[in-house]
Short mmCIF file of C-alpha atoms in Angstrom, two decimals:
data_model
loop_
_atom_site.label_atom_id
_atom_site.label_comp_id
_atom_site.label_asym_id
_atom_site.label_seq_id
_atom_site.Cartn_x
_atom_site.Cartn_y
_atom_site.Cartn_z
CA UNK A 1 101.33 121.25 88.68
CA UNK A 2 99.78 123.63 86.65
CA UNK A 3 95.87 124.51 86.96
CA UNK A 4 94.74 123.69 83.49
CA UNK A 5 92.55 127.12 82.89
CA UNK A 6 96.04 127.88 81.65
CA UNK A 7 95.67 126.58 77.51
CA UNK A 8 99.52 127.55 76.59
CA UNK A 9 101.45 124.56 77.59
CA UNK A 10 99.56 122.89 74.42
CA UNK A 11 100.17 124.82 71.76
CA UNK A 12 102.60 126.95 69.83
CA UNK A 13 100.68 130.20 70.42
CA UNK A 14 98.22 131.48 72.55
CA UNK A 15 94.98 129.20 72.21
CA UNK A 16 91.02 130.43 73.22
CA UNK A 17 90.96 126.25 73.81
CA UNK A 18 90.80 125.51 77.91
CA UNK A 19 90.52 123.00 80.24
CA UNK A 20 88.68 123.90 83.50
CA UNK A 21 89.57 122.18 86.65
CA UNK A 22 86.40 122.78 87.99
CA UNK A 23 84.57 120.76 85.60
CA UNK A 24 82.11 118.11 86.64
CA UNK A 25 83.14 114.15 85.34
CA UNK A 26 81.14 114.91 81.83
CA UNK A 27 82.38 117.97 80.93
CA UNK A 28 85.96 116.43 81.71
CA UNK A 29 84.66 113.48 79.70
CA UNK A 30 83.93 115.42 76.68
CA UNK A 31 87.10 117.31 76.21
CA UNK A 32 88.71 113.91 75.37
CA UNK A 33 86.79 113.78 72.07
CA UNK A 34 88.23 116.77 70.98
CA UNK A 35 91.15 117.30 68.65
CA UNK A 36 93.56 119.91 69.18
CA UNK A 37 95.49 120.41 65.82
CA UNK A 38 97.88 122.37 67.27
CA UNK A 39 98.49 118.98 69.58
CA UNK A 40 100.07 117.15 66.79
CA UNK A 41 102.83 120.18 65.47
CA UNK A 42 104.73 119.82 69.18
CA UNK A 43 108.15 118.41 69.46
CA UNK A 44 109.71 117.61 72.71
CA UNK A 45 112.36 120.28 71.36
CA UNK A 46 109.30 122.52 71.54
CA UNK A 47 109.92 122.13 75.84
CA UNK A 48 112.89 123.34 77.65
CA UNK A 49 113.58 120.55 80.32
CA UNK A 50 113.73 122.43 83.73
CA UNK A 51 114.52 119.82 86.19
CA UNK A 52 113.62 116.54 87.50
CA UNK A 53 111.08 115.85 90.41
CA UNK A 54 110.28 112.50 90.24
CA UNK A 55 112.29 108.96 88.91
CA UNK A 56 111.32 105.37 88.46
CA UNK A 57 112.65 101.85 86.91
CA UNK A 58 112.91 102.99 83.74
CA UNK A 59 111.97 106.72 83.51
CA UNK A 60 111.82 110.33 85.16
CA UNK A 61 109.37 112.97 85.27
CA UNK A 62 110.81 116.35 84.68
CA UNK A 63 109.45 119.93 84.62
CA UNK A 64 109.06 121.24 81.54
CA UNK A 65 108.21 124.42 79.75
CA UNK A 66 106.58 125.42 77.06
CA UNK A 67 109.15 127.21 74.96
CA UNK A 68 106.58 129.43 72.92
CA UNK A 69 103.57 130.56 76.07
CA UNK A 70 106.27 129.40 79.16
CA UNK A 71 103.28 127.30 80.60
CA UNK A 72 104.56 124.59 83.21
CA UNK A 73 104.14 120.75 82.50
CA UNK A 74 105.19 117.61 83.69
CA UNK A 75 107.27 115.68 80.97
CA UNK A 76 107.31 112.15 81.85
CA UNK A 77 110.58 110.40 79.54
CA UNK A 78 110.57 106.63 79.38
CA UNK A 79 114.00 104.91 77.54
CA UNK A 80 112.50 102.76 74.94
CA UNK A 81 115.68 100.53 75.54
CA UNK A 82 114.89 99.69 78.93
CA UNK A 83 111.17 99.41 78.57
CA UNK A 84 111.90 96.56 76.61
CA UNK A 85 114.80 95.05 78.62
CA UNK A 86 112.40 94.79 81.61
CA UNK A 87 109.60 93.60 79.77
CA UNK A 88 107.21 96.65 80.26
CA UNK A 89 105.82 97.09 76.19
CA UNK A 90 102.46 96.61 76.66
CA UNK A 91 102.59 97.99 80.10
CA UNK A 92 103.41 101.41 78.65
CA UNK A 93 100.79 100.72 75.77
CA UNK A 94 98.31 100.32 78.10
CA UNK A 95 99.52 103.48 80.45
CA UNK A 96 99.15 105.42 77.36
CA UNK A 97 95.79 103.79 76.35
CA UNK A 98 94.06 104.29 79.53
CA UNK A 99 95.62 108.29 79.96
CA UNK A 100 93.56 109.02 76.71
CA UNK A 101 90.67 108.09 77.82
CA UNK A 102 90.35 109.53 80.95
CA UNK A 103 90.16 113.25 82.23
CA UNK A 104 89.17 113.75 85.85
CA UNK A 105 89.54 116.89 87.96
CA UNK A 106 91.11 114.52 90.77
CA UNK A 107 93.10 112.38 88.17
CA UNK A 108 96.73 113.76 86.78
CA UNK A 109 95.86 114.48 83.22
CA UNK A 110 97.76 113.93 80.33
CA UNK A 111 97.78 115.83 77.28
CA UNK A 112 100.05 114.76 74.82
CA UNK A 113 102.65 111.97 74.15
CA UNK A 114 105.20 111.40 71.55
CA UNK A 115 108.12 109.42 70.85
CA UNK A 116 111.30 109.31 68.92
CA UNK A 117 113.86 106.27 68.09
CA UNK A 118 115.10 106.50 71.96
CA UNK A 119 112.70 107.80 73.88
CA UNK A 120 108.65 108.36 74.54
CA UNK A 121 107.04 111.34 75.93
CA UNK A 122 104.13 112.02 78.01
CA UNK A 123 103.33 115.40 79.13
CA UNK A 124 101.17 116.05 82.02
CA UNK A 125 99.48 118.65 84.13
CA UNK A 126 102.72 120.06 86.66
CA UNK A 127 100.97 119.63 90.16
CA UNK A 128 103.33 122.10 92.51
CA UNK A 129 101.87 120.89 95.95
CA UNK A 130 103.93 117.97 96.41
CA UNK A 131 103.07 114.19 97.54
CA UNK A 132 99.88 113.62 100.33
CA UNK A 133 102.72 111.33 101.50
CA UNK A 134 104.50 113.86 102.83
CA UNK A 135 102.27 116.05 104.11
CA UNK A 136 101.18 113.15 106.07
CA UNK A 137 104.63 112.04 107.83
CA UNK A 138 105.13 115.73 108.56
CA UNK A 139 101.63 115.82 110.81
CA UNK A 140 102.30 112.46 111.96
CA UNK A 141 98.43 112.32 111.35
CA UNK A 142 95.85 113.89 109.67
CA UNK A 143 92.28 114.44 111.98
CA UNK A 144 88.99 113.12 110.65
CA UNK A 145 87.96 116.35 108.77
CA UNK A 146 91.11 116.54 106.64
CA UNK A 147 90.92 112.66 106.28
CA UNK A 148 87.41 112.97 105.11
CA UNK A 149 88.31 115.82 102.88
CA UNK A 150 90.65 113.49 101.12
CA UNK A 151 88.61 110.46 101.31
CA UNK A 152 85.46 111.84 99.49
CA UNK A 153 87.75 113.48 96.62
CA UNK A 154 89.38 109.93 95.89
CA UNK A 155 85.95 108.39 96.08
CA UNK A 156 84.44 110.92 93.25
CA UNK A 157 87.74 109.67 91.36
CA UNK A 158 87.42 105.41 91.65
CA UNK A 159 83.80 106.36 91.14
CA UNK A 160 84.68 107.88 87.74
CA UNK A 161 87.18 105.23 86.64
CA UNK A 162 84.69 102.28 87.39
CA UNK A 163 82.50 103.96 85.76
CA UNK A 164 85.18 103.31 82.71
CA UNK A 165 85.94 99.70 83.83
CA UNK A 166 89.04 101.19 84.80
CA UNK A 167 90.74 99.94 88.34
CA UNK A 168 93.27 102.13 89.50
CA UNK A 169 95.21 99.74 91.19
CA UNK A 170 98.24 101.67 93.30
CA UNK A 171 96.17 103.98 95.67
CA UNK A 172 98.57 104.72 98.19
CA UNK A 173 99.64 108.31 99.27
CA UNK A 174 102.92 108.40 97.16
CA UNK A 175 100.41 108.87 94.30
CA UNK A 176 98.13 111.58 95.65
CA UNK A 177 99.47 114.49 94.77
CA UNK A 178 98.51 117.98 96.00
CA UNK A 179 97.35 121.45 93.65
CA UNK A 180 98.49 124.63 95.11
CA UNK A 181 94.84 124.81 96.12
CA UNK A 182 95.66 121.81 97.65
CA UNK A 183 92.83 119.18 95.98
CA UNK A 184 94.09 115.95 95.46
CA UNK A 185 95.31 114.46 92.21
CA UNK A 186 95.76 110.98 91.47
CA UNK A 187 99.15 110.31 89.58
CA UNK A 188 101.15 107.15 87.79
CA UNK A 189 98.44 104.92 85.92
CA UNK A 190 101.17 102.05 85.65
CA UNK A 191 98.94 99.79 86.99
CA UNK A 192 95.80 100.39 85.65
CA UNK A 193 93.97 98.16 83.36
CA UNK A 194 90.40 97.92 82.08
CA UNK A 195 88.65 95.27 83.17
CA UNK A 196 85.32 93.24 82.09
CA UNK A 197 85.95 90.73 84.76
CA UNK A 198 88.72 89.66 86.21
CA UNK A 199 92.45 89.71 86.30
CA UNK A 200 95.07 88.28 88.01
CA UNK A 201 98.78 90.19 87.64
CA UNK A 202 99.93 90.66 91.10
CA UNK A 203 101.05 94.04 91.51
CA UNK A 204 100.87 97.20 93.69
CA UNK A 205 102.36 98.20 97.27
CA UNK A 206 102.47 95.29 99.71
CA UNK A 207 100.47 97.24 102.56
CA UNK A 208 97.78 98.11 100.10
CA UNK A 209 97.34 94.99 98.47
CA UNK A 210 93.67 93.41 98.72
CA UNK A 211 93.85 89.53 100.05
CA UNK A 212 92.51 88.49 96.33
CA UNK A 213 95.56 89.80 94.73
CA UNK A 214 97.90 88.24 97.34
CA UNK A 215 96.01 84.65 97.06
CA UNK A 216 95.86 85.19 93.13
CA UNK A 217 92.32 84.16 93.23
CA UNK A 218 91.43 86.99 90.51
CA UNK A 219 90.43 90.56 91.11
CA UNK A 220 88.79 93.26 90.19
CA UNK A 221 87.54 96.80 91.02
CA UNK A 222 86.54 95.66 94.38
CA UNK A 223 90.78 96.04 95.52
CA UNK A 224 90.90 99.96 95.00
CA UNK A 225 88.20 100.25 97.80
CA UNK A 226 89.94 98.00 99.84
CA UNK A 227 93.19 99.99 99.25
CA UNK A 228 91.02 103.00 99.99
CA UNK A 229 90.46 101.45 103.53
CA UNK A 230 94.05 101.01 104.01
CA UNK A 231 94.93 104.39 102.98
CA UNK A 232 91.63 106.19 105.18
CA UNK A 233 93.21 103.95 108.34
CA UNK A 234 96.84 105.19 107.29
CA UNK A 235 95.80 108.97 107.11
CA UNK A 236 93.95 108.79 110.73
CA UNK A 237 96.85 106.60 112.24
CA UNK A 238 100.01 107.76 110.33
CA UNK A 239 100.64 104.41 109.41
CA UNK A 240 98.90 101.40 107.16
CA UNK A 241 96.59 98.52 109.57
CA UNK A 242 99.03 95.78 107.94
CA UNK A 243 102.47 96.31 108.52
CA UNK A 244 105.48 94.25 108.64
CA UNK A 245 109.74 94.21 107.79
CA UNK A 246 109.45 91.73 104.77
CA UNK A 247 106.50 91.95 102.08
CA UNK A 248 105.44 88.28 102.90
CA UNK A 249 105.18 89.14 106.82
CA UNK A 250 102.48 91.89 105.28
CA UNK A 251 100.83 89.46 103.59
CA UNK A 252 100.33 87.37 106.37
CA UNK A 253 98.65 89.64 108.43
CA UNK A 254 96.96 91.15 105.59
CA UNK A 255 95.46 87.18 104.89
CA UNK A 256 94.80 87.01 109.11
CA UNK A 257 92.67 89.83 108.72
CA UNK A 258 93.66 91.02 112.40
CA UNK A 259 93.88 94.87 112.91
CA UNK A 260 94.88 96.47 115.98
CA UNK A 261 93.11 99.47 116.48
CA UNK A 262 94.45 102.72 117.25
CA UNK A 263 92.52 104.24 120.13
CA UNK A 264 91.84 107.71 119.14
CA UNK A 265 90.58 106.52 115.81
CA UNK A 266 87.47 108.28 114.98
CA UNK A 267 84.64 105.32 115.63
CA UNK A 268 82.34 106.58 112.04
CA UNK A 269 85.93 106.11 110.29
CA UNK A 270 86.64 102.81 111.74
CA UNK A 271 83.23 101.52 110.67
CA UNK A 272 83.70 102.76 107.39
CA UNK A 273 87.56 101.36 107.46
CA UNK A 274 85.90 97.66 108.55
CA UNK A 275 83.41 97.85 105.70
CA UNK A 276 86.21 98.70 103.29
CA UNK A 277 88.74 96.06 104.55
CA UNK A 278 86.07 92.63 104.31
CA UNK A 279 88.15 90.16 102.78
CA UNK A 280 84.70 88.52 100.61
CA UNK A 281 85.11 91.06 97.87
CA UNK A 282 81.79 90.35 97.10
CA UNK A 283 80.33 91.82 100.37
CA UNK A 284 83.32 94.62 100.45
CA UNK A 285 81.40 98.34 100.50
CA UNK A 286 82.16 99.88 97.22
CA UNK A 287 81.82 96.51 95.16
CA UNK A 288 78.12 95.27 95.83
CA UNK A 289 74.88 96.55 93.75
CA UNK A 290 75.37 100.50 94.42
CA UNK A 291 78.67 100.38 93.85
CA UNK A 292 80.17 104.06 95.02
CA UNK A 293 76.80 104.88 95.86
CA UNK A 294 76.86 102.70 99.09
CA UNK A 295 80.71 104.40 99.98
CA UNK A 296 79.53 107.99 99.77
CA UNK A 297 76.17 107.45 101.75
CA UNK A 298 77.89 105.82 104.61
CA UNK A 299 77.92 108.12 108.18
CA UNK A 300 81.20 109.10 107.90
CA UNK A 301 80.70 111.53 104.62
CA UNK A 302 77.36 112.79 106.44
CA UNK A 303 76.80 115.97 105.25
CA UNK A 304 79.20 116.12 102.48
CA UNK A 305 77.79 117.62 99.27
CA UNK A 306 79.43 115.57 96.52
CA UNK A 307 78.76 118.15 93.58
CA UNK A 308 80.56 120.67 95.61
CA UNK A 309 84.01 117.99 96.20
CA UNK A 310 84.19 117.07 91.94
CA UNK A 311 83.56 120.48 91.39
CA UNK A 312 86.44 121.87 93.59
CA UNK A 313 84.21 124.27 95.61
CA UNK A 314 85.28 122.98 98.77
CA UNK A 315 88.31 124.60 100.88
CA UNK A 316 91.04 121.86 101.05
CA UNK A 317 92.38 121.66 104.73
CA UNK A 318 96.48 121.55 103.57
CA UNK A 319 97.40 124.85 101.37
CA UNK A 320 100.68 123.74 99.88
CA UNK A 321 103.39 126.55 99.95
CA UNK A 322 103.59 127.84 96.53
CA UNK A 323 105.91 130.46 95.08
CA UNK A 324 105.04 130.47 91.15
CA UNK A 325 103.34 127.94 89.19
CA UNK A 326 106.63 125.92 88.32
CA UNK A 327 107.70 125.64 92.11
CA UNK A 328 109.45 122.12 92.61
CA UNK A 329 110.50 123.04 96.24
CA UNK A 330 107.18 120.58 97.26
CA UNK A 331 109.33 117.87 95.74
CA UNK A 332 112.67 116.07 96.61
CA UNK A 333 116.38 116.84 94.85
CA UNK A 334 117.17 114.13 92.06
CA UNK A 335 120.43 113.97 90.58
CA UNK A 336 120.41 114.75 86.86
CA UNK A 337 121.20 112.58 84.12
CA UNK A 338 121.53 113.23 80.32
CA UNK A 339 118.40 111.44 79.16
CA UNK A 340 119.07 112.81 75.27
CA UNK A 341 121.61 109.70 76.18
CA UNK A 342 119.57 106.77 75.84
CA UNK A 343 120.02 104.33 73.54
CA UNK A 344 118.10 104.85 69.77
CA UNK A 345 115.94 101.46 68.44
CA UNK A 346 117.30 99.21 65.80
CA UNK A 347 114.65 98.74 63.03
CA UNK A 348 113.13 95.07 64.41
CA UNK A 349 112.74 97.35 67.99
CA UNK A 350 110.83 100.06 67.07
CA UNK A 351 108.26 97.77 65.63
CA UNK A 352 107.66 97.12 68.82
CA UNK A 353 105.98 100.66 69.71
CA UNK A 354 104.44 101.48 65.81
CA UNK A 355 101.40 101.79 67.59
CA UNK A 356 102.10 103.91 70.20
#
């Protein structure tokens, strides 16, 4: 996706407005309080739809293009129609919700959303690198440096949205995308929810699903630093500690708590992995009085300068292949469908989404 120094994929004309990746969290912050005038004149006709690069239940992502300054984007297109058929209204408030309020250097940003009678419209930051995912089954296995390179920039990121009451929810590396610089960015806030205590919606990926979730005993921010054991153990291995044919055969082992250890695993990694993975959430590293504080002093980030990861001045380990900014050759072929197809609202519908 695009590197947001470029302003044009915002506006009609050229703006002197920016948004610098290499911000710190409160400069990122701060940009959310500001409003672009020039926001609320686009259409989606103001984007010529390139071509898709990612789908889901009820949507697609597509690369878009600013018609009047050609800057890349990512236009994410949900069917109003099937958003409420499978029951996901106040899911997609909430996506929405949450997306304003955050802007992260490590996080997917989104800067503007729309809808019509059919359709709604999110636009985000194009990230050309591709998924983590697949860097990851093409090496088999990352080593410990490029694991810890990882690691430390999703850390800065959970740090931020806890910081928010914010828990992520899906870390897994389907969602980590990669900038042609290749620095991670988090993608597809389905999931996430603010919190002031607890919840208890069971969702997420099977193999990254905390034991709280699975025994719907409540949960909080404590499961995205379990998941971010699962996914440190999955980058060193090349595949997740829990692991089974069937979801419930994962959540059995998952609830057993037994891990077979990989030998070659890195033994400052698998301490860190152990402290992640404690099934008390409670006494779970990441989730006790420090909070991130005790995750980025452990041994395993030894050395690691943690103004230098959030503010990008670190070379990344994986350079994605990039041609041009709007490159989708990091990304699998889709089949296309006419989304201008979907269904418009009757009147008692759309009341549904007035507040979007």
């Amino acid at each position: 996706m695009i590197e947001m120094e470029d302003p044009n994929l915002m506006c009609r004309q050229e703006s002197t407005d920016s948004l610098d990746s290499n911000s710190v969290h409160e400069e990122y912050s701060s940009e959310e309080d500001k409003e672009d005038d020039e926001d609320d004149e686009l259409d989606i006709n103001d984007f010529q739809l390139v071509k898709t690069v990612g789908t889901g239940t009820f949507g697609r992502v597509l690369l878009c293009r600013n018609k009047y300054t050609s800057a890349y984007g990512a236009m994410k297109i949900l069917a109003l129609a099937d958003v409420i058929r499978l029951k996901q209204v106040e899911h997609v408030k909430n996506e929405k919700k949450i997306l304003e309020e955050i802007r992260h250097p490590f996080i997917v940003n989104m800067l503007w959303s729309s809808k019509d009678n059919s359709s709604i419209y999110m636009l985000f930051e194009y990230v050309c690198g591709g998924e983590l995912f697949s860097y990851l089954r093409n090496a088999g296995r990352f080593s410990s440096p490029t694991a810890n390179f990882y690691s430390a920039e999703i850390v800065t990121a959970l740090d931020y949205l806890h910081s928010r009451n914010i828990v992520y929810r899906d870390l897994k590396p389907e969602n980590l995308l990669l900038d042609k610089n290749g620095h991670m960015k988090i993608t597809d806030f389905g999931f996430a929810k603010k919190l002031t205590d607890r919840t208890w919606t069971l969702c997420g990926t099977p193999e990254y699903l905390a034991p709280e979730i699975i025994q719907s005993k409540g949960h909080n921010k404590a499961v995205d630093w379990w998941a971010l054991g699962i996914l440190i153990y999955e980058m060193l291995a090349g595949y997740p500690p829990f692991y089974d044919d069937n979801p419930f055969g994962i959540y059995e082992k998952i609830l057993s708590g037994k891990i077979e250890w990989v030998k070659h695993l890195d033994p400052v990694a698998k301490d860190l992995i152990k402290k992640l993975l404690v099934p008390d959430r409670t006494k779970r590293l990441g989730n006790m009085k420090s909070g991130a504080d005790d995750v980025k002093r452990h041994r395993w980030f030894k050395g690691v300068d943690w103004y230098q990861v959030v503010t990008r001045k670190l070379e990344a380990p994986i350079i994605p292949k990039v041609s041009y900014d709007g490159d989708t050759s990091n990304f699998d072929e889709y089949p296309e469908i006419d989304w201008k197809s979907a269904r418009p609202l009757d009147e008692d519908e759309q009341k549904l989404f007035e507040d979007f």
